[in-house]
Amino acid sequence: MIKKNWMYWLFFLALFLAPFYLTEFRLSLLGKFLCFAMIAIGISLIWGYTGILSLGHGVYFGLGAYCMAMYLKLEASGGRLPDFMEWSGVNQLPWFWKLFEHPIISISFAIIVPVLLAMFLSYFTFRNRIKGVYFSLLSQAIVVVFVTLFIGKQEWTGGTNGLTNFSTVFGFSLSSPLTQIVLYLLTVVLLLSMFLFSRGLTRNRFGRVLVAIRDSENRVRFLGFNPTTYKVFVYSLSAAFAGIAGAMFVLQVGLISPAMMGIIPSIEMVLWVAVGGRSSLIGAIIGAIVTNGAKSFFSENYPDIWLLFLGGLFIAVVLFLPNGLTGVYQSVRQRKKQGEVRANEASSHVLQRVSRF
Amino acid sequence: MKRLKGNGLKWLSLLLCGSLLVLSGCAASSAVDEAKEKKKESSTSETSDTVKVGILHSLSGTMAISEVSLRDAELMAIEEINESGGLLGKKIEPVIEDGASDWPTFAEKAKKLLQKDKVVTIFGGWTSASRKAMLPVVEQNNGLLWYPVQYEGMESSPNIFYTGATTNQQIVPAVSWLLQNKGKKFFLLGSDYVFPRTANKIIKAQLKAEGGQLVGEEYTPLGHTDYSTIISKIKDVKPDVVFNTLNGDSNVAFFKQLKDAGITAKDLTVMSVSIAEEEIRGIGGDVLAGHLAVWNYFQSTDTPENKVFVEKYKKKYGKDRVTDDPIEAAYFAVHLWAEAVKKAGSFDVDKVKKAADGIEYKAPSGTVKIDGETQHTWKIVRIGEIQPDGQFKELWNSGKAVKPDPYLKSYPWAKDLMN
Amino acid sequence: MSVFVTQLFNGLSLGSIMLFIAIGLAITFGLMGVINMAHGELIMVGAYATYVVQQFFAQYAPQSMDYYYIIAIPVSFFVSALLGLGLEKSLIRHLYHRPLDSLLATWGVSLILQQMARTIFGAPNVAVLPPEWLDGGVHVAGMVFPYKRLFILAFVAVSIFALYMYLNKTAAGRRIRAVTLNRDMAACLGISTQKVDAYAFAIGSGFAGLAGCALTLLGPIGPTIGTYYIVDAFMVVILGGVGKLIGTVLGAFGIGLIGTLTEYSTSATMAKVITFALIIVFLQWKPSGLVSMKTRSLD
């Protein structure tokens, strides 16, 4: 186990040291991908471990991002009304915007708001035993509701433009490379702690109940567990991860708009996890980084036809690598192990024979 | 022996992990070193014989419908400049990126163009959202962006040149013209996003000041395709004019269904601000015939420059292609930039910006001029009637180029618009 | 009164469109359990097929231009059906026991189809001019009922009836239902489930093509039109309940009526929000939709 661990540590060490070997532009890309990796951990928990496929995590990501962005927008406006409110005909800062003048409140809201929404929705949905495909499609309906609302309430949310053009965070310039490096490192730390927390969670009894729910929810119920509680908890946890990811995303990318919480990004989030390997936390992280890296790579090099590559990638992963990239690694390892076992058996046979002599 | 084998595997997996990281981190396109080398090179790139410019439009996603043609127009202008000997002795090399109709992607790609490719300017964007996403990036990196589409005004970034119309070069004169020629009762219909809402706010203020009457205001979600209810509402209030700020796709549904409901241009004038020749092609001239649109350029605009331009464009991209206002604005943006570079004698952003003030270019739509103060363009306003063949018949034009006024400072009724 | 009648008609008309885009899904998702995210793109293929037929007529038979639409209907059905058949044979077949994976793979398919449409037909929208005999409408007491809307209503009614007859009155249709109800048992009784799956998926795709053909009368035709309809289509099917056609019909007209009535009293944006919120709430109350299949299985 310890031997296996040091590989993870090296992976995170590589992430920590990235500012030393990546250019500013690539670092900011990697920072963005790591935010996506946070969402991926959450999705791996609910999908890979618990068997709930959510196609609506864009909403939680978006809510977290908006909470952070509202604070940044107010800071950038320096006491005046945010620009989009002026041209939308709002004369006074709405009361709920006022809350976001305080950084602590904004940051805590970036977690609390998504979690509350997730708890509310999942409690009713899971209690009513909506699951599988139905839950997935229902979560899409929630996305439609939120995106339409956020676009429609332009005077409060900035409409399709979203919130952008921030200048400082806690007084530090967002455009300075040093701030960006600090934010990047903070992202890595957050990602690492989410990873360790989730890993701890999945390694004890709680994790085994989750897997049991995935494999047969009714049996779990008959055994005296209440699956709803477990599902609501893990779903809300993934919403919290997505909310934090949203906040870090806004800090590094400097932009949030309803388009980022829509149906297409929500499905893409699931795809990252599928590519990396759904029931592996480290796989989810790698999947998020690799998929987005591939997207950037293809779209930079083949701007006209990159969708063909991306579409092909998803089909190939689903058809040939049902357990994603980590699945490949595991099966290679297993084959090796089996080989070793066979070799051991063979050698012991030989030894036995030899010893007879 | 066993242990060695095990370790070998670990190393292998480690290698895999590491290479994955590198692959994704630098997106594999260029190794890290290469990128760093480029950084060093930037000062020496002046001596090489090409200069890079960025082209950043949506080539995929919903906005590709409109934006692909802009890329084509910009590439054509670049080719023209290269054919005539380049710029300051250098050939222009376009770096094309896909914004994918996704605003953070626009920000990411703009950053990539400025930081990695070191382009001297970017031509790009269509939606306001994409411009707003690129704005902080070009400002922070002191880049240059040429934005070629009409928009809602209320903005003038020191790092953006706006070659499309602002509100006082499109919407405001159109409303005045309608009030004089078509009637007082206005119905405002738009897609639910920033441009229609801001435009309608301006129109409402103007109607109040110039004696018009607002009888209805409706917004539909982007991509909305069923207009039967809206059409019922329009029938109920019987307006003289529908001022239409719907975006591309919804227009198709709206006009098809308007015609089905038995309403033709004779019964009700629809004035559109986002329907150009390219969009008409996707709706069908028959459906739109008789309705109006306001732009700065039509394919039918009668200038010698336009004849050459249309001919060239069709020769290059196919005879069934059409030109329209944003295409023309994208095309002359490249030429305006080239003129400014020539005047400045340098590709340096600050020098080009300084030199740009008052630069003129004989564009297909007539002579356009950069207004140094707002970095917008002086343009002629034109109102046209759509013909069954998909072309416009010009009904009115402003005669001379109109000075851009993005904040509507010269209109007394617009005072309350900005607090 | 006339406002109410007009709105009722608008609601029915919207419902008929909803039904059209959902029939195909009712088969592929409702009966077969495949989450086909490329359904919207099959609609798009049908629409483009109509466009191609129109162009063909304009080129080679301009004198019979009026009738191109009659030809376009079967063409769009078969083009989409063939594409669906190809998809099933090459991809979907491997994913029947993994519905959520079918979602991901077909999402990839939809990306590819969109890009192919963009490459072949160009990024801008293309124009399909509805045939002249569908112009105009019936005038009753100051109200206008456009022929196109009436045509679509009739078109969808005929399609649903044909599908119903096929599923209930023909041997092939009964085989599809048998496989839906109990795949293993059907297989034991000598039904080639592979064949049935392929045909059912092809038919579902064909109906998507018909929907595309019908939509050319009303809306835009471009590479991304599929994305406009896909979520609505899934909502209709899960609201109606899986496995029964009548549920899909009820779901479609329910959404259509609620949509237009709320839109008339509020705005299009709020109508969309309210409609989707109502669907979410309704499903909390009745998770299996309006009409559900009775089954004894637990999972």
CSV table of N, CA and C in Angstrom, one decimal, chain B residues 48 106 127 133 310:
chain,number,residue,atom,x,y,z
B,48,SER,N,12.4,38.5,-38.1
B,48,SER,CA,12.0,37.4,-39.0
B,48,SER,C,11.1,38.1,-40.1
B,106,PHE,N,-13.0,31.6,-25.5
B,106,PHE,CA,-12.6,32.8,-26.1
B,106,PHE,C,-11.4,33.4,-25.3
B,127,THR,N,-20.4,37.6,-30.5
B,127,THR,CA,-21.4,38.0,-29.5
B,127,THR,C,-20.7,38.9,-28.5
B,133,ALA,N,-15.6,38.5,-22.7
B,133,ALA,CA,-14.6,37.5,-22.2
B,133,ALA,C,-13.2,37.8,-22.6
B,310,VAL,N,-17.1,42.2,-53.6
B,310,VAL,CA,-18.1,41.1,-53.8
B,310,VAL,C,-17.6,40.1,-54.8
